[in-house]
Coordinates of C-alpha atoms in Angstrom, one line a residue:
M1 CA 2.8 16.1 -20.4
L2 CA 5.9 16.2 -18.3
G3 CA 7.6 18.6 -20.3
V4 CA 10.1 16.2 -21.4
G5 CA 11.3 16.0 -25.2
N6 CA 14.0 15.2 -28.0
A7 CA 16.8 12.9 -26.6
A8 CA 15.6 12.9 -22.9
L9 CA 11.9 11.6 -24.0
D10 CA 13.8 9.2 -26.3
W11 CA 15.5 7.9 -23.3
F12 CA 12.5 7.9 -20.9
A13 CA 10.5 6.1 -23.4
S14 CA 13.4 3.4 -23.8
C15 CA 12.7 2.2 -20.3
F16 CA 9.1 1.3 -21.2
V17 CA 10.0 -0.5 -24.3
N18 CA 11.4 -3.7 -25.2
Q19 CA 11.3 -4.9 -21.9
T20 CA 11.6 -8.5 -20.9
Q21 CA 11.5 -10.4 -17.6
Q22 CA 12.9 -13.8 -16.4
V23 CA 12.9 -15.6 -12.9
I24 CA 16.2 -17.5 -11.8
T25 CA 16.6 -19.2 -8.6
G26 CA 19.8 -21.3 -7.9
T27 CA 20.3 -23.1 -11.3
D28 CA 17.1 -22.9 -12.8
S29 CA 15.4 -20.2 -15.1
S30 CA 12.0 -19.7 -16.6
S31 CA 11.6 -18.5 -20.2
V32 CA 11.9 -15.1 -21.1
S33 CA 8.8 -13.3 -21.6
E34 CA 7.8 -9.7 -22.8
L35 CA 6.9 -7.0 -20.2
L36 CA 3.9 -5.4 -21.1
I37 CA 3.4 -3.1 -18.4
G38 CA 5.5 -1.7 -15.8
T39 CA 9.3 -0.7 -15.0
P40 CA 12.1 -3.2 -14.0
Q41 CA 12.3 -4.0 -10.6
G42 CA 15.2 -2.1 -9.3
S43 CA 14.7 0.6 -11.9
V44 CA 15.8 4.1 -10.8
L45 CA 12.5 5.0 -12.6
G46 CA 9.8 2.9 -10.8
S47 CA 9.1 4.5 -7.9
K48 CA 8.8 7.9 -9.6
C49 CA 6.7 6.4 -12.1
F50 CA 4.5 4.9 -9.9
V51 CA 3.8 8.0 -7.9
T52 CA 3.1 9.7 -11.0
Y53 CA 0.8 6.9 -11.9
A54 CA -1.2 6.4 -8.7
E55 CA -1.1 9.9 -7.7
D56 CA -5.1 9.7 -8.2
V57 CA -5.5 7.6 -5.5
T58 CA -5.7 10.3 -3.3
E59 CA -9.0 11.3 -4.4
I60 CA -10.3 7.8 -3.3
F61 CA -9.0 8.4 0.5
Q62 CA -10.6 12.2 0.7
Q63 CA -14.1 10.8 -0.8
H64 CA -14.2 8.4 2.4
G65 CA -12.7 11.3 4.7
I66 CA -9.6 8.9 5.6
P67 CA -6.5 10.4 6.4
H68 CA -3.6 9.1 4.4
H69 CA -0.1 9.4 3.3
L70 CA 1.6 7.5 0.2
F71 CA 5.4 6.8 0.0
A72 CA 6.6 5.2 -3.0
D73 CA 4.3 2.4 -3.3
D74 CA 2.8 2.0 -0.2
M75 CA -0.4 3.6 0.8
Q76 CA -1.4 4.2 4.7
G77 CA -5.0 5.5 5.4
T78 CA -6.1 6.0 9.3
G79 CA -9.2 6.4 11.4
R80 CA -9.4 7.2 14.7
G81 CA -12.6 7.0 17.3
K82 CA -13.5 5.8 20.9
P83 CA -13.4 2.5 21.7
S84 CA -17.3 2.2 21.6
R85 CA -17.2 3.4 17.7
V86 CA -14.4 1.0 16.9
N87 CA -16.7 -1.2 14.3
K88 CA -17.9 2.2 12.6
V89 CA -14.1 2.8 12.2
A90 CA -13.3 -0.5 10.8
T91 CA -16.0 -0.3 8.7
K92 CA -15.8 3.3 7.1
L93 CA -11.7 1.9 6.7
G94 CA -13.0 -1.4 5.0
I95 CA -15.2 0.5 2.5
C96 CA -12.0 2.9 1.6
V97 CA -9.9 0.0 1.3
S98 CA -12.3 -2.2 -0.9
A99 CA -12.6 1.2 -3.1
V100 CA -9.1 1.5 -3.1
S101 CA -8.7 -2.5 -4.1
N102 CA -11.3 -1.6 -7.1
W103 CA -9.0 1.9 -8.2
C104 CA -6.2 -0.8 -8.4
A105 CA -7.8 -3.1 -10.6
V106 CA -8.9 -0.5 -12.9
K107 CA -5.2 0.8 -13.1
S108 CA -3.9 -3.2 -14.0
L109 CA -2.5 -3.1 -10.2
Q110 CA -3.7 -5.5 -7.8
L111 CA -4.1 -4.8 -3.7
N112 CA -2.1 -7.7 -2.1
T113 CA -4.5 -8.2 1.2
K114 CA -2.1 -10.6 2.6
K115 CA 0.5 -7.8 3.0
T116 CA -2.5 -5.4 4.1
E117 CA -2.1 -4.7 7.8
V118 CA -4.2 -3.2 10.7
M119 CA -3.4 -2.3 13.7
W120 CA -5.3 -0.4 16.6
F121 CA -3.5 1.8 19.3
G122 CA -4.5 2.6 22.7
S123 CA -4.1 1.2 26.2
A124 CA -3.9 -2.2 27.0
T125 CA -7.4 -1.7 28.6
N126 CA -9.0 -0.1 25.8
L127 CA -7.4 -2.8 23.2
S128 CA -8.3 -5.7 25.1
S129 CA -12.1 -5.0 24.0
V130 CA -11.0 -4.3 20.8
D131 CA -11.0 -7.8 17.9
Q132 CA -12.2 -5.9 14.8
H133 CA -10.5 -6.8 11.7
L134 CA -11.1 -5.2 8.4
Q135 CA -13.2 -6.6 5.7
V136 CA -11.9 -5.9 2.2
G137 CA -14.3 -7.4 -0.4
S138 CA -14.1 -11.5 0.4
D139 CA -10.9 -11.0 2.4
K140 CA -10.2 -10.5 6.0
V141 CA -7.5 -8.7 7.1
S142 CA -6.6 -9.8 10.4
L143 CA -5.0 -7.7 13.5
S144 CA -1.5 -7.2 13.5
T145 CA -0.2 -6.6 16.9
V146 CA 3.3 -5.3 15.6
V147 CA 4.0 -3.3 12.0
Y148 CA 6.9 -2.4 10.3
D149 CA 6.7 1.1 9.0
L150 CA 9.9 3.0 7.1
G151 CA 12.2 0.9 9.4
V152 CA 10.4 1.0 12.4
F153 CA 8.7 -1.6 14.5
F154 CA 5.3 0.0 16.0
D155 CA 3.2 -1.9 18.6
S156 CA -0.4 -1.2 19.3
E157 CA 0.8 0.2 22.6
L158 CA 3.4 2.6 21.2
T159 CA 5.6 0.8 23.7
M160 CA 8.4 0.6 21.2
T161 CA 9.4 -2.6 22.5
S162 CA 9.7 -4.2 19.3
H163 CA 11.8 -1.8 17.9
I164 CA 14.5 -1.6 20.7
S165 CA 14.8 -5.3 20.8

């Protein structure tokens, strides 16, 4: 499938079998348990394997007409519209994010809505009339005023004040 065989395939496979995990905090530690799915945290292969595993999520964004990009284990979808269309844009994004959440469940992943962010960009005048969150299943994703993305702080008016300070 990936064009890997012999010793290279054996090495690759060894990253996924007989793996264990344990949580250690201070002097306390959990019991060791077998890791049945995934790659060990910090693994060189982790990001590459995730991207390969999650590549088909792009079909969901495309089905909903949502421009998007993926980076390692991060997915971002965008919508746009005039202030009068904010409710329609939010509904469309919410439906897409709910579909991504369902896709995650099928893939034995979980979309963490507490780490999901929504931000509206625009002028102070236009933003003052926008108070639209995203509804993702039974969860409500509240508005963020600043988001951190790939090492840069963005604010809703794109002043870069948060990043500079």
